[in-house]
Amino acid sequence: MPKIVIAIDGYSSCGKSTTAKAVAARMGYGYIDTGAMYRAVSLYFIRERISLSNQREVLAALDAIHITFNHNKRTGRNETCLNGLNVEEEIRKMYISNIVSEVSAIPEVRWAMVAQQQKMGRRRGVVMDGRDIGTKVFPDAEVKVFMTADTYTRARRRQEELLEKGEMVNLDEIIQNLEKRDKIDTTRTESPLVQAPDAELLDTSHMTIEEQVDWVIERADRRLAEIHRLSGSQTKKA
Ligand code: DC
């Protein structure tokens, strides 16, 4: 059975990771949360007091950063590790959300992360979520989804997520952060967030997670059947 790449891009807090994770589990594919990688870089920059405008410092820091995902059997989740240390909880905090868009707009940071992401997905059989997967990391992804949802819905989801982790943040602060990140993500020079021409739009404002997952799986199944049919007709011709 051939394996494909499923690229899920879109705005922050539309349910990309939850959907991508569930799709990966149902298909027996790997899941790569590329936002977590930019968050881990941001954490390193904060801890090491790297000046974002100092290219030499940024490049040296990137050389010293090693990001991996470890499967936690107890939680069943893939957890982000920065130089061998589990930083999964830390990178989800608000102080990281407040600088991650600036960090991910630095071209050198993007080049380093994109190269690692392409390596991680080179055998295919992955679901990757982010902002530039269908446009830059895997422009040849077999399934491309562009997710969106209205700002209020996204902010409420983000607030619940933070609350579950014990961080109480008011809705206005979250809305401001989302709007600021949307602006930076969509207007940066290096691979801004845009819908790839061949990506299908998925508005999750009024959808449940199950519906979102089914929607993506339906497209993946359709694509796999098409690939299967094409490879069958090629074998017959040969
Ligand atoms: O998906 P997230 O909210 O964890 O992503 C954090 C930030 O990282 C987001 O503001 C934009 C950036 N990002 C990016 O620029 N490219 C990606 N492929 C993934 C995330």
Short mmCIF file of N, CA and C in Angstrom, two decimals, residues 37 41 43 46 52 69 79 113 118 120 135 137 149 155 168 170 184 188 192 198 213 223-224 232:
data_model
loop_
_atom_site.label_atom_id
_atom_site.label_comp_id
_atom_site.label_asym_id
_atom_site.label_seq_id
_atom_site.Cartn_x
_atom_site.Cartn_y
_atom_site.Cartn_z
N MET A 37 7.94 22.81 16.84
CA MET A 37 9.37 23.01 16.56
C MET A 37 9.73 24.49 16.67
N VAL A 41 12.23 26.31 19.44
CA VAL A 41 13.30 27.28 19.09
C VAL A 41 13.10 28.55 19.91
N LEU A 43 11.69 28.88 22.81
CA LEU A 43 12.07 28.63 24.21
C LEU A 43 13.59 28.70 24.37
N ILE A 46 14.78 32.27 24.27
CA ILE A 46 14.50 32.99 25.51
C ILE A 46 15.49 32.57 26.59
N LEU A 52 17.06 38.40 18.65
CA LEU A 52 16.44 37.99 17.39
C LEU A 52 17.00 38.75 16.19
N PHE A 69 10.86 14.25 18.67
CA PHE A 69 9.55 13.96 19.25
C PHE A 69 9.63 12.56 19.87
N GLU A 79 5.73 13.79 22.38
CA GLU A 79 6.12 14.99 23.13
C GLU A 79 7.41 15.59 22.59
N MET A 113 14.29 24.75 10.05
CA MET A 113 13.15 23.90 10.42
C MET A 113 12.59 23.15 9.21
N GLN A 118 11.41 18.22 6.19
CA GLN A 118 11.46 17.43 4.95
C GLN A 118 12.14 16.10 5.20
N MET A 120 12.13 14.50 8.11
CA MET A 120 11.22 13.69 8.92
C MET A 120 10.14 13.02 8.07
N THR A 135 2.71 24.46 0.97
CA THR A 135 3.30 25.43 0.03
C THR A 135 4.82 25.28 -0.07
N VAL A 137 7.07 23.04 2.55
CA VAL A 137 7.75 21.83 3.06
C VAL A 137 7.46 20.64 2.14
N ALA A 149 -11.27 29.07 11.03
CA ALA A 149 -12.46 29.13 11.90
C ALA A 149 -12.56 30.58 12.35
N ALA A 155 -10.48 31.52 19.78
CA ALA A 155 -10.04 32.03 21.08
C ALA A 155 -10.62 31.19 22.22
N MET A 168 -4.82 30.35 33.41
CA MET A 168 -6.06 31.11 33.21
C MET A 168 -5.72 32.41 32.47
N ASN A 170 -7.40 35.65 30.04
CA ASN A 170 -8.69 36.18 29.62
C ASN A 170 -8.84 36.22 28.10
N ILE A 184 1.28 38.55 11.62
CA ILE A 184 2.70 38.26 11.35
C ILE A 184 2.81 37.05 10.42
N ARG A 188 4.56 37.86 6.68
CA ARG A 188 6.03 37.75 6.69
C ARG A 188 6.52 37.48 5.27
N PRO A 192 4.97 33.03 3.83
CA PRO A 192 3.83 33.44 4.67
C PRO A 192 2.71 32.40 4.61
N ASP A 198 -3.89 24.27 -4.58
CA ASP A 198 -4.52 22.95 -4.65
C ASP A 198 -4.94 22.41 -3.28
N VAL A 213 -12.07 15.12 11.42
CA VAL A 213 -11.21 13.97 11.14
C VAL A 213 -11.79 13.17 9.97
N ARG A 223 -7.79 9.80 -2.35
CA ARG A 223 -6.49 9.99 -3.01
C ARG A 223 -5.74 8.67 -3.12
N LEU A 224 -5.80 7.87 -2.03
CA LEU A 224 -5.11 6.58 -2.05
C LEU A 224 -5.73 5.64 -3.09
N GLY A 232 -2.26 0.52 -10.87
CA GLY A 232 -2.81 -0.70 -11.48
C GLY A 232 -2.83 -0.58 -12.99
#
